[in-house]
Amino acid sequence: MIKHISHIGIAVKDLDAGIALYEKLGLKLESIEEVPSQKVKVAFFPCGDTRIELLAPTAKDSPVAKYIETKGEGVQHIAFAVDDLPAELQKAESSEIRLIDKEPRPGAHGADIAFLHPKSTLGVLIEFCKEKH
Ligand code: ZN
């Protein structure tokens, strides 16, 4: 079951510039973390049940680097908090939605995450996120 929007992922070239902007908007930086599995450095800003997740690439072959190269900076993915990640992946697959990740993998904040393929989801990169907090 989808519970709420866990976070909105926003691709930025420069994490410090992104942090400065969201602080100017009045959000409070919660933490900064490197996620080696996605080759990104992320900064979290809580906003109700949701977080703004700024993503800056740490390598040229990072998926976020490729995203910025083709589409520029901006909203990169939307993550739904789910109660049972393997079950949600199975449900999506049986509904003929293409998966990028067939198995959960480690994301930021100790969460398990998996992405659905944007070709199956009207162009939106959707993440399922089993939050640990
Ligand atoms: Zn995410």
Coordinates of C-alpha atoms and ligand atoms in Angstrom, one line a residue:
M1 CA 0.0 0.0 0.0
I2 CA 1.2 3.5 -0.8
K3 CA 1.1 5.6 2.4
H4 CA 2.2 9.1 1.4
I5 CA 4.8 10.9 -0.7
S6 CA 8.1 10.1 0.9
H7 CA 10.1 12.6 -0.9
I8 CA 10.5 14.6 -4.1
G9 CA 13.9 14.2 -5.8
I10 CA 15.4 17.3 -7.3
A11 CA 18.5 17.1 -9.4
V12 CA 21.0 19.9 -8.9
K13 CA 24.5 20.4 -10.2
D14 CA 25.8 22.1 -7.1
L15 CA 24.5 20.8 -3.8
D16 CA 25.6 23.8 -1.8
A17 CA 23.7 26.1 -4.2
G18 CA 20.6 23.9 -3.8
I19 CA 20.9 23.9 0.0
A20 CA 21.2 27.7 0.0
L21 CA 18.1 28.1 -2.1
Y22 CA 15.9 25.8 0.0
E23 CA 17.1 27.5 3.2
K24 CA 16.2 30.8 1.6
L25 CA 12.7 29.4 1.0
G26 CA 12.5 28.7 4.7
L27 CA 13.0 24.9 4.9
K28 CA 15.5 23.5 7.4
L29 CA 18.3 21.2 6.3
E30 CA 18.0 17.9 8.1
S31 CA 21.0 15.9 6.8
I32 CA 23.5 15.4 4.0
E33 CA 24.4 11.9 2.9
E34 CA 26.3 10.2 0.2
V35 CA 24.5 7.2 -1.6
P36 CA 27.2 5.2 -3.3
S37 CA 24.7 2.9 -5.1
Q38 CA 23.3 5.9 -7.0
K39 CA 26.5 7.9 -7.1
V40 CA 24.9 10.9 -5.6
K41 CA 25.2 13.2 -2.6
V42 CA 21.8 14.1 -1.2
A43 CA 20.5 16.8 1.1
F44 CA 17.1 16.4 2.9
F45 CA 14.6 19.1 3.9
P46 CA 11.6 17.8 5.8
C47 CA 8.3 19.3 4.8
G48 CA 5.4 17.7 6.6
D49 CA 5.3 13.9 5.9
T50 CA 7.4 14.6 2.8
R51 CA 11.0 15.6 2.2
I52 CA 12.7 17.6 -0.5
E53 CA 15.7 15.5 -1.6
L54 CA 18.3 17.4 -3.5
L55 CA 20.5 15.1 -5.5
A56 CA 23.9 16.1 -6.8
P57 CA 26.0 13.6 -8.9
T58 CA 29.3 12.4 -7.5
A59 CA 30.4 10.8 -10.8
K60 CA 30.0 11.4 -14.5
D61 CA 28.2 8.1 -14.9
S62 CA 25.7 8.8 -12.1
P63 CA 22.1 8.5 -13.3
V64 CA 21.6 12.0 -11.9
A65 CA 24.5 13.4 -14.0
K66 CA 22.9 11.8 -17.1
Y67 CA 19.5 13.3 -16.1
I68 CA 21.0 16.8 -15.8
E69 CA 22.9 16.4 -19.1
T70 CA 19.7 15.6 -21.0
K71 CA 17.0 17.4 -19.1
G72 CA 18.7 20.0 -17.0
E73 CA 18.2 20.6 -13.3
G74 CA 14.8 20.1 -11.8
V75 CA 12.3 17.6 -10.5
Q76 CA 13.9 14.2 -11.2
H77 CA 11.7 11.7 -9.3
I78 CA 8.8 11.2 -7.0
A79 CA 9.0 8.7 -4.2
F80 CA 6.0 7.0 -2.6
A81 CA 6.4 5.5 0.9
V82 CA 5.2 1.9 0.8
D83 CA 4.6 -0.5 3.6
D84 CA 5.8 -3.6 1.7
L85 CA 8.3 -2.9 -1.0
P86 CA 8.7 -6.4 -2.6
A87 CA 4.8 -6.7 -2.6
E88 CA 4.5 -3.4 -4.4
L89 CA 7.1 -4.3 -7.0
Q90 CA 5.3 -7.6 -7.7
K91 CA 2.0 -5.7 -8.0
A92 CA 3.5 -3.2 -10.4
E93 CA 5.1 -5.9 -12.5
S94 CA 1.9 -7.9 -12.7
S95 CA 0.2 -4.7 -13.9
E96 CA 2.8 -4.7 -16.7
I97 CA 4.7 -1.7 -15.4
R98 CA 8.4 -2.0 -16.2
L99 CA 10.7 -2.0 -13.3
I100 CA 14.2 -0.6 -13.2
D101 CA 14.9 -2.4 -10.0
K102 CA 13.4 -5.9 -9.7
E103 CA 14.8 -6.1 -6.2
P104 CA 14.9 -3.5 -3.4
R105 CA 18.3 -1.7 -3.0
P106 CA 19.7 0.5 -0.4
G107 CA 18.8 4.2 -0.6
A108 CA 19.5 7.2 1.6
H109 CA 18.3 7.4 5.2
G110 CA 18.6 3.6 5.5
A111 CA 15.6 3.1 3.3
D112 CA 15.1 0.3 0.8
I113 CA 14.2 1.7 -2.6
A114 CA 13.3 0.6 -6.1
F115 CA 12.5 2.6 -9.3
L116 CA 9.8 2.0 -11.9
H117 CA 10.7 2.7 -15.5
P118 CA 9.5 6.1 -16.7
K119 CA 8.6 4.6 -20.1
S120 CA 5.8 2.7 -18.2
T121 CA 4.7 5.6 -16.0
L122 CA 4.0 8.5 -18.4
G123 CA 7.4 9.9 -18.2
V124 CA 7.6 10.2 -14.4
L125 CA 10.4 8.4 -12.6
I126 CA 8.6 6.8 -9.7
E127 CA 10.4 5.4 -6.7
F128 CA 8.9 3.1 -4.1
C129 CA 10.5 3.7 -0.7
K130 CA 10.3 1.6 2.4
E131 CA 11.3 4.2 5.0
K132 CA 13.2 3.2 8.1
H133 CA 12.4 6.2 10.2
Ligands
ZN1 ZN 14.5 9.1 -3.9

